[in-house]
Coordinates of C-alpha atoms and ligand atoms in Angstrom, one line a residue:
M1 CA 4.2 51.6 -2.8
K2 CA 4.3 54.1 -5.7
P3 CA 3.2 52.6 -9.1
G4 CA 6.4 50.5 -10.4
E5 CA 8.1 49.9 -7.7
I6 CA 9.4 46.5 -7.2
H7 CA 8.9 44.9 -3.9
E8 CA 9.9 41.6 -2.8
I9 CA 6.6 39.9 -1.3
H10 CA 6.6 37.1 1.1
E11 CA 5.3 33.7 0.3
I12 CA 2.0 32.6 1.6
P13 CA 2.9 31.6 5.1
L14 CA 3.0 27.5 5.2
T15 CA 3.1 25.1 8.4
A16 CA 6.0 23.1 8.4
Y17 CA 4.0 20.4 6.7
G18 CA 2.8 22.8 3.6
R19 CA 6.6 23.6 3.4
A20 CA 7.4 19.9 3.0
S21 CA 4.5 19.6 1.2
S22 CA 5.4 22.1 -1.8
V23 CA 8.1 20.2 -3.0
P24 CA 7.1 16.6 -4.7
S25 CA 8.6 13.8 -3.7
P26 CA 11.0 12.1 -5.8
V27 CA 9.1 9.5 -6.4
N28 CA 5.8 11.5 -7.5
R29 CA 8.5 13.7 -10.0
M30 CA 9.3 10.4 -11.6
M31 CA 6.2 9.3 -11.9
T32 CA 4.4 12.5 -13.2
D33 CA 7.3 12.6 -15.2
F34 CA 6.8 9.7 -17.1
A35 CA 2.9 9.8 -17.1
L36 CA 3.4 13.3 -19.2
D37 CA 4.6 11.5 -22.4
F38 CA 3.8 8.1 -21.2
R39 CA 2.6 6.3 -25.0
D40 CA -0.3 3.8 -24.9
G41 CA 0.2 0.7 -26.4
I42 CA 4.1 1.8 -26.6
D43 CA 5.5 1.8 -23.6
I44 CA 5.1 -0.6 -20.8
N45 CA 4.3 0.5 -17.0
L46 CA 5.4 -1.9 -14.3
G47 CA 5.9 0.9 -11.6
V48 CA 2.3 1.6 -10.8
G49 CA -0.1 0.1 -8.1
Y50 CA -3.1 0.2 -10.6
V51 CA -5.4 -3.0 -10.1
N52 CA -6.3 -5.1 -13.2
E53 CA -9.1 -3.6 -15.3
R54 CA -10.3 -7.4 -15.8
T55 CA -10.8 -7.8 -12.1
I56 CA -13.2 -4.8 -11.7
P57 CA -16.3 -5.9 -11.8
R58 CA -18.3 -3.3 -13.9
K59 CA -21.7 -5.6 -14.4
L60 CA -21.6 -5.7 -11.0
I61 CA -21.3 -2.2 -10.1
E62 CA -24.0 -1.6 -12.7
E63 CA -26.2 -3.8 -11.2
A64 CA -25.7 -2.6 -7.3
Q65 CA -26.4 0.9 -8.9
R66 CA -29.5 0.0 -10.0
A67 CA -30.6 -2.3 -7.0
V68 CA -29.5 0.6 -4.5
L69 CA -31.5 3.5 -6.7
A70 CA -34.5 1.1 -6.8
N71 CA -34.4 0.4 -2.9
P72 CA -34.5 4.0 -1.3
K73 CA -36.3 2.2 2.1
Q74 CA -33.1 0.3 2.8
Y75 CA -30.6 2.5 0.8
R76 CA -31.8 5.8 2.6
V77 CA -30.8 8.9 0.6
A78 CA -28.3 7.3 -1.6
L79 CA -27.4 10.3 -3.5
N80 CA -27.5 12.7 -0.4
Y81 CA -24.7 13.3 1.7
G82 CA -23.2 10.8 3.9
G83 CA -22.6 10.6 7.7
S84 CA -19.0 10.8 9.1
K85 CA -18.5 7.4 10.4
G86 CA -19.8 5.6 7.1
S87 CA -23.4 3.9 5.9
P88 CA -24.5 1.8 8.3
N89 CA -25.6 -0.5 5.3
L90 CA -21.9 -0.9 4.4
I91 CA -20.4 -1.4 8.0
E92 CA -22.7 -4.0 8.3
S93 CA -21.9 -5.8 5.0
I94 CA -18.2 -5.6 5.9
R95 CA -18.9 -7.0 9.2
R96 CA -20.6 -9.8 7.8
Y97 CA -18.0 -10.0 5.3
H98 CA -15.6 -10.5 8.2
L99 CA -17.4 -13.1 10.1
N100 CA -17.8 -15.2 6.8
N101 CA -14.5 -15.2 5.4
R102 CA -13.6 -16.9 8.7
I103 CA -10.9 -14.8 9.6
K104 CA -8.6 -17.3 12.2
G105 CA -9.1 -15.9 15.5
L106 CA -12.4 -13.7 14.5
D107 CA -15.9 -13.9 16.1
E108 CA -18.6 -12.4 16.7
G109 CA -17.9 -11.9 20.3
I110 CA -14.7 -9.7 19.1
L111 CA -16.3 -8.0 16.4
D112 CA -18.9 -6.8 18.7
E113 CA -16.2 -4.8 20.9
K114 CA -14.7 -3.4 17.6
E115 CA -16.0 -0.3 15.8
I116 CA -16.4 0.0 12.1
I117 CA -15.6 3.3 10.4
I118 CA -15.8 4.2 6.7
G119 CA -12.8 6.6 5.4
P120 CA -13.7 9.6 3.7
N121 CA -11.3 8.6 0.7
G122 CA -9.9 5.0 0.5
A123 CA -7.8 3.6 3.2
T124 CA -5.4 6.1 2.4
S125 CA -7.1 8.8 4.0
L126 CA -7.7 6.9 7.4
L127 CA -3.8 6.5 7.2
D128 CA -3.4 10.5 6.7
G129 CA -6.0 10.8 9.7
V130 CA -4.0 8.9 11.9
A131 CA -0.7 11.0 10.7
R132 CA -2.7 14.0 11.6
L133 CA -4.4 13.1 14.8
V134 CA -1.4 11.2 16.8
E135 CA 1.0 13.7 18.4
P136 CA 4.5 13.5 15.9
G137 CA 7.1 11.2 17.4
I138 CA 8.3 7.8 16.5
V139 CA 6.5 5.4 13.9
I140 CA 8.0 1.7 13.8
T141 CA 6.9 0.0 10.4
T142 CA 8.7 -2.6 8.2
D143 CA 12.1 -1.9 6.1
P144 CA 11.5 -1.9 2.7
T145 CA 8.7 0.8 3.6
Y146 CA 5.0 1.0 2.0
Y147 CA 6.8 4.8 0.7
I148 CA 3.8 6.8 0.3
Y149 CA 2.2 6.3 4.0
C150 CA 6.2 6.8 5.4
N151 CA 6.8 10.2 2.9
L152 CA 3.3 11.6 4.5
L153 CA 4.4 10.4 8.2
L154 CA 7.9 12.3 7.4
R155 CA 6.6 15.3 6.3
T156 CA 3.6 15.5 9.0
G157 CA 6.6 15.2 11.4
F158 CA 7.1 12.1 12.4
Q159 CA 10.6 9.8 12.5
I160 CA 10.8 6.4 10.9
L161 CA 12.3 3.3 12.5
A162 CA 12.4 1.0 9.9
V163 CA 12.8 -2.8 10.8
P164 CA 14.3 -5.0 8.3
E165 CA 11.8 -8.1 7.0
D166 CA 13.1 -11.6 6.2
D167 CA 10.5 -14.1 4.7
R168 CA 8.4 -14.2 7.3
G169 CA 7.7 -10.6 7.6
I170 CA 9.4 -7.5 9.7
R171 CA 12.1 -9.3 12.1
T172 CA 10.7 -9.1 15.2
D173 CA 13.7 -9.9 17.2
L174 CA 15.6 -7.1 15.9
L175 CA 12.5 -5.0 17.0
R176 CA 13.2 -6.0 20.1
E177 CA 16.9 -5.4 20.1
L178 CA 15.9 -1.7 18.6
I179 CA 13.5 -0.8 21.4
E180 CA 15.6 -2.0 23.9
A181 CA 18.3 0.2 22.6
L182 CA 16.3 3.5 22.7
D183 CA 17.3 5.2 25.9
E184 CA 14.6 6.1 28.1
G185 CA 13.5 9.4 26.4
R186 CA 13.6 8.4 22.7
R187 CA 11.2 5.0 24.0
R188 CA 8.9 7.6 25.2
E189 CA 8.6 9.2 21.8
I190 CA 7.4 5.7 19.9
R191 CA 3.8 6.7 19.2
F192 CA 2.7 4.0 17.1
V193 CA 3.1 0.5 14.8
Y194 CA 2.4 0.4 11.0
I195 CA 2.8 -3.1 9.2
V196 CA 1.7 -3.7 6.2
T197 CA 0.3 -7.6 6.4
V198 CA 1.2 -8.1 2.7
N199 CA 3.8 -5.6 2.4
N200 CA 4.3 -3.1 -0.4
P201 CA 6.6 -3.6 -2.2
T202 CA 8.0 -6.9 -1.6
S203 CA 4.7 -8.4 -1.1
T204 CA 6.2 -10.7 1.8
I205 CA 3.2 -12.0 4.1
L206 CA 3.4 -11.6 7.8
T207 CA 3.2 -14.8 9.2
N208 CA 0.7 -15.5 11.9
E209 CA 3.5 -16.0 14.8
R210 CA 4.9 -12.7 13.9
R211 CA 1.7 -11.1 14.0
R212 CA 1.2 -12.3 17.2
E213 CA 4.7 -11.3 18.6
L214 CA 4.2 -7.7 16.8
V215 CA 0.6 -7.7 19.5
R216 CA 3.1 -8.9 22.4
I217 CA 5.5 -6.4 21.5
V218 CA 3.1 -3.2 21.6
T219 CA 1.3 -5.1 25.0
E220 CA 4.6 -5.0 26.6
L221 CA 5.9 -1.3 25.5
S222 CA 2.2 -0.1 26.3
V223 CA 2.7 -1.4 30.3
D224 CA 6.7 -0.2 30.1
L225 CA 5.5 3.1 29.1
N226 CA 2.4 3.2 30.8
K227 CA 0.8 4.6 27.8
R228 CA -1.2 2.7 24.5
I229 CA 0.9 2.1 21.4
P230 CA -1.4 1.3 18.9
I231 CA -0.7 -1.2 16.1
I232 CA -2.3 -0.6 13.2
F233 CA -2.2 -3.2 10.6
D234 CA -2.8 -2.3 7.1
K235 CA -4.2 -5.5 5.0
A236 CA -4.7 -4.0 1.7
Y237 CA -3.6 -6.9 0.1
E238 CA -4.9 -9.3 2.6
D239 CA -7.7 -10.2 0.5
L240 CA -5.4 -11.4 -2.3
I241 CA -3.5 -13.9 -1.2
H242 CA -3.9 -16.4 -3.7
D243 CA -1.3 -19.2 -3.1
P244 CA -3.4 -22.3 -2.0
D245 CA -0.6 -23.2 -0.1
C246 CA -0.6 -20.3 2.2
T247 CA -1.7 -20.6 5.6
K248 CA -4.9 -18.3 6.3
P249 CA -4.4 -14.9 8.2
E250 CA -5.2 -14.8 11.6
S251 CA -6.7 -11.7 13.3
G252 CA -4.5 -9.1 15.4
F253 CA -7.6 -9.1 17.6
R254 CA -7.3 -12.4 18.7
N255 CA -4.4 -12.1 21.2
D256 CA -5.1 -8.3 21.9
D257 CA -6.1 -8.1 25.6
M258 CA -5.5 -4.2 25.9
G259 CA -7.0 -3.3 22.7
L260 CA -4.1 -1.7 20.9
V261 CA -4.9 -3.1 17.5
Y262 CA -6.5 -1.3 14.5
E263 CA -6.9 -2.9 11.3
V264 CA -7.2 -1.1 8.1
G265 CA -8.6 -2.7 5.1
T266 CA -9.6 -1.4 1.4
L267 CA -11.9 -2.7 -1.3
S268 CA -9.9 -1.1 -3.7
K269 CA -8.2 -4.4 -4.6
V270 CA -10.9 -6.7 -4.9
L271 CA -13.5 -4.5 -6.3
A272 CA -12.5 -1.1 -7.7
P273 CA -10.1 1.5 -6.3
A274 CA -12.9 4.4 -8.0
L275 CA -14.7 3.3 -5.4
R276 CA -12.4 4.6 -2.9
I277 CA -13.7 2.6 0.0
G278 CA -11.3 2.0 3.1
Y279 CA -11.9 1.3 6.5
M280 CA -11.1 0.7 10.0
I281 CA -11.9 -1.8 12.7
G282 CA -10.3 -0.8 16.1
P283 CA -11.8 -0.2 19.5
P284 CA -14.0 2.4 20.5
G285 CA -12.5 5.3 22.3
V286 CA -11.1 8.8 22.1
F287 CA -8.6 7.6 19.2
M288 CA -11.8 6.3 17.1
R289 CA -14.0 9.5 17.6
A290 CA -11.4 11.6 16.8
M291 CA -11.3 9.5 13.4
V292 CA -14.5 10.3 12.8
Q293 CA -14.2 13.8 13.4
R294 CA -11.6 14.3 11.1
T295 CA -13.7 12.5 8.5
N296 CA -16.0 15.1 9.0
D297 CA -13.8 17.7 8.3
V298 CA -12.2 16.5 5.4
G299 CA -15.9 16.3 3.9
F300 CA -17.3 13.4 5.4
S301 CA -17.3 9.2 4.7
A302 CA -16.9 8.1 0.9
P303 CA -19.5 9.4 -1.4
L304 CA -22.6 7.4 -0.3
I305 CA -24.1 5.9 -3.7
T306 CA -20.4 4.2 -3.9
Q307 CA -20.8 3.1 -0.1
E308 CA -24.1 1.4 -0.7
I309 CA -22.8 -0.2 -4.1
A310 CA -20.3 -2.0 -2.0
S311 CA -22.2 -2.7 0.5
Y312 CA -24.9 -4.5 -2.2
I313 CA -21.7 -6.4 -3.9
L314 CA -20.2 -7.3 -0.7
D315 CA -23.9 -9.0 0.1
H316 CA -24.3 -10.5 -2.6
H317 CA -21.4 -11.2 -4.5
I318 CA -18.3 -11.1 -2.9
K319 CA -17.3 -14.8 -2.7
G320 CA -17.6 -15.1 -6.1
Q321 CA -15.7 -11.5 -7.1
I322 CA -13.1 -12.5 -4.4
E323 CA -12.5 -16.0 -6.2
K324 CA -11.9 -14.4 -9.9
V325 CA -9.8 -11.5 -8.6
R326 CA -7.5 -14.0 -7.0
A327 CA -7.2 -16.7 -9.6
G328 CA -6.7 -14.1 -11.8
Y329 CA -3.9 -12.9 -10.1
R330 CA -2.6 -16.2 -9.4
E331 CA -2.1 -16.9 -13.4
R332 CA -0.1 -13.7 -13.8
A333 CA 2.1 -14.5 -10.8
V334 CA 3.2 -17.9 -12.1
A335 CA 3.7 -17.0 -15.5
V336 CA 5.4 -13.7 -14.7
R337 CA 7.5 -15.7 -12.3
A338 CA 8.9 -18.0 -15.1
F339 CA 9.7 -15.1 -17.6
L340 CA 11.3 -13.6 -14.6
D341 CA 13.3 -16.6 -14.0
E342 CA 14.2 -17.6 -17.7
T343 CA 15.4 -14.4 -18.3
L344 CA 16.8 -12.6 -15.9
G345 CA 17.4 -15.4 -13.2
S346 CA 21.5 -15.3 -13.3
F347 CA 21.4 -11.9 -12.5
V348 CA 18.8 -11.7 -9.5
S349 CA 20.1 -13.0 -6.0
G350 CA 16.7 -12.3 -4.4
C351 CA 13.2 -12.3 -5.5
T352 CA 9.8 -12.0 -3.1
G353 CA 6.3 -12.1 -4.0
G354 CA 4.2 -14.1 -6.1
R355 CA 2.0 -16.0 -3.3
A356 CA 0.0 -12.6 -2.7
G357 CA -0.7 -9.1 -4.5
F358 CA 0.8 -8.1 -7.2
Y359 CA 3.9 -7.4 -7.1
Y360 CA 7.4 -8.9 -7.4
Y361 CA 10.3 -7.2 -5.8
L362 CA 14.0 -8.2 -7.0
T363 CA 17.4 -7.8 -6.0
F364 CA 20.1 -7.5 -8.2
D365 CA 23.7 -8.9 -8.1
E366 CA 26.2 -6.9 -6.7
G367 CA 27.2 -3.9 -9.7
I368 CA 23.7 -4.0 -11.1
R369 CA 22.4 -0.6 -10.1
T370 CA 18.8 0.2 -10.3
D371 CA 18.5 3.7 -9.1
T372 CA 17.3 6.8 -11.2
G373 CA 21.0 7.5 -12.1
S374 CA 21.7 4.0 -13.0
R375 CA 22.3 2.9 -16.5
L376 CA 19.4 0.3 -16.5
Y377 CA 17.4 3.1 -15.7
H378 CA 18.7 5.0 -18.3
F379 CA 18.4 2.1 -20.7
L380 CA 14.4 1.1 -19.7
T381 CA 13.6 5.0 -20.0
R382 CA 15.3 5.1 -23.6
A383 CA 17.7 8.1 -22.2
T384 CA 21.3 6.7 -22.8
G385 CA 22.2 9.4 -25.6
D386 CA 22.8 6.2 -27.7
P387 CA 20.3 6.5 -31.0
D388 CA 20.8 2.6 -31.3
L389 CA 19.5 1.7 -28.2
D390 CA 17.0 4.9 -27.5
G391 CA 15.6 5.0 -30.8
P392 CA 15.6 7.9 -33.0
P393 CA 14.2 11.0 -31.4
G394 CA 10.3 11.4 -31.9
A395 CA 10.2 7.6 -32.6
R396 CA 11.8 6.5 -29.0
K397 CA 11.5 2.8 -28.4
P398 CA 9.5 1.2 -25.8
R399 CA 10.0 2.9 -22.5
V400 CA 9.6 0.4 -19.2
T401 CA 8.6 2.0 -15.6
Y402 CA 9.3 0.3 -12.4
L403 CA 9.6 1.5 -8.9
P404 CA 13.4 1.8 -8.0
G405 CA 14.0 0.1 -4.3
E406 CA 15.9 3.5 -3.3
F407 CA 12.7 4.8 -3.2
C408 CA 11.1 2.1 -1.0
V409 CA 13.8 1.4 1.4
H410 CA 14.1 4.0 4.6
R411 CA 16.3 6.9 3.5
G412 CA 17.9 7.0 7.6
G413 CA 17.8 2.9 7.8
G414 CA 20.5 0.0 6.8
M415 CA 18.9 -1.1 3.2
V416 CA 19.6 2.1 1.6
E417 CA 22.8 0.4 -0.4
V418 CA 20.7 -2.6 -1.1
G419 CA 17.7 -0.5 -2.5
R420 CA 20.2 0.7 -5.1
R421 CA 19.8 -2.8 -6.8
Q422 CA 16.1 -3.4 -5.9
M423 CA 13.4 -3.1 -7.9
R424 CA 9.1 -3.7 -7.6
L425 CA 7.9 -4.9 -10.7
S426 CA 3.8 -5.3 -10.6
Y427 CA 2.4 -7.5 -13.0
G428 CA -1.0 -6.2 -12.2
F429 CA -1.7 -3.7 -14.5
E430 CA -0.2 -4.3 -18.0
E431 CA -1.2 -7.5 -20.2
L432 CA 0.8 -10.7 -19.8
S433 CA 2.0 -10.1 -23.8
R434 CA 3.7 -6.9 -22.8
I435 CA 4.9 -7.9 -18.9
E436 CA 7.0 -10.6 -21.3
E437 CA 8.0 -7.8 -23.4
A438 CA 8.9 -5.7 -21.0
I439 CA 11.3 -8.2 -19.1
W440 CA 13.0 -8.9 -22.3
Y441 CA 14.1 -5.1 -22.1
L442 CA 15.1 -5.4 -18.5
R443 CA 17.4 -8.3 -19.7
E444 CA 19.0 -6.2 -22.5
G445 CA 18.9 -3.4 -20.1
V446 CA 20.9 -5.6 -17.3
D447 CA 23.6 -6.5 -20.5
Y448 CA 23.9 -2.7 -20.7
A449 CA 24.5 -2.4 -17.3
C450 CA 26.9 -5.0 -17.1
R451 CA 28.6 -3.1 -20.2
G452 CA 29.1 0.1 -18.3
Ligands
PLP501 C1 -0.3 -0.7 1.5 C2 -1.2 0.3 1.2 N1 -2.3 0.5 1.9 C3 -3.4 1.1 1.4 C4 -3.4 1.4 0.0 C5 -4.4 2.4 -0.4 O1 -5.6 2.0 -0.6 P1 -7.1 2.8 -0.8 O2 -6.8 2.5 -2.4 O3 -8.1 2.1 -0.3 O4 -6.7 4.3 -0.5 C6 -2.5 1.2 -1.0 C7 -2.8 1.1 -2.5 O5 -1.9 0.9 -3.2 C8 -1.5 0.1 -0.2 O6 -0.4 -0.1 -1.1

C-alpha cells in the first residue's frame, strides 16, 4: 500500500456474542444517558436497583476487616489470590447461615449432598457462567423477565420462553400447556429453567406450591427427554421478604429427587453490593465442576478479603443485620404504597410488590403509556419541549427516572402490549421525602399524558 492510499480496513472479527454486545442494549443506553447528566439533590432516581445506603453496615465491615487481618490463622492469606471455588471459611458460613435460617425443607442431610461455590463477581457472574457453559437452546423463565440476565441470554444465543406470572409467581399451568404445545424437536431444545423467586421487576413472591410444581415439571421433563433439565432459582431478594404475614419460603431442594435444582444467592442486598459475593448451591457433578473452572478462567472467586469479611459478618452479626434491613424496607414499602395510592391510585389498574425487596411494579390504565416514546416519559425527563413544563435550559426542573415496562417484558411474548403501560419503581435508593416528591411529579406527568 502506498503512503496516503486509503484502504477500507476490516473490523476486528468478533464472535456472534461479541457482535451482539457491541451494541449497548436500549435499557443500558437509557440508564447511561440519564447517569451522564444526573444532578445529585435535584433529579430523583427510582430506576436503579441500588440498595439503600443506610442498610449497608459500614461499622460491621470495618470491624470484620480488622478481625480478619488480625487473625491470619483462621483467615489465611486474606490479601492474596483466592481459590476457584471460594474461601472455605465463607462456604462454611453460608452453609451455617442456611441451616440457622431454618429454610423450610432444608436440613444438614440435604446440604451435605450439595456443593457451595462462590462466584467471581456476585451472583451476576455465576449467571453469566451458566450462559457460557450450557449449550444454547431454550430457557424458560417468568414474564416480566429479569431483563439484565435475559438480555445476556439472548446475546449468548439462547431463546427465551417467557411464561406470564400471577400473584403467586410463574403460571405453572400455562408452562405445562406451552411445553405440551412444543413439538418433539423444540422440546429437545429446552436447556434450563430460570426463576427469580422474588421476581425482578414485579417483586412477586413465588409460592411454595408453585416452587414444588416447578421441580415436578423439570423432573418430568428430564425423564421425558432423558436429559437433565436443571432449574435455577435466583434467590437475590429472598432474604428481603419483609412482610411479616408472608409464609416462609421453602427450599427447592426438598423435592428434588434427581438433583436438578441449583440455587443462586447473593449478599449484595443484605450486606453490600460492593463486596461482590454471590454463591451457587447445587449437586456436585459435571456442571458444578465446569462452573468452578469458569470462575478460575475469569480471575478466581471474589477477592479473598471481601469473602472473609462476609464470612465474619455471617458468623457474628447476620441475624441483627437482616432484621435491620428488613425493617428498613418494610417501613419504606408501607409509606411508598400510601403515597402511590393517594396520588396515582385512580390511574393505576395493577400494583405488585411491597412485601419483599424494594420495587413496586405498576400497570397504568389503558391510554397511559410509560415507554421511552411516551408523553409521561418525556414529561419526567423534562423533554416535552415546553419550557413551562421542562424548566428553562440550564435549569431544568427535577427529572425522575424509572424502569419502563417495555424493557422488562419479553419482546417475543404476550405481554408486549401491556408492558408499554407498566413501570418498575424502586423505593430502595432515594430518601422517602424525595420518593414522595417523585410520585407527585409522576402524577403531574400522568395528567399531562392524559391531556395528549
Ligand atoms: C434477580 C437478580 N439476580 C441477581 C442480581 C445480581 O446480584 P449480584 O449483586 O450478586 O451480582 C440482581 C441484582 O439486582 C437481581 O436483581
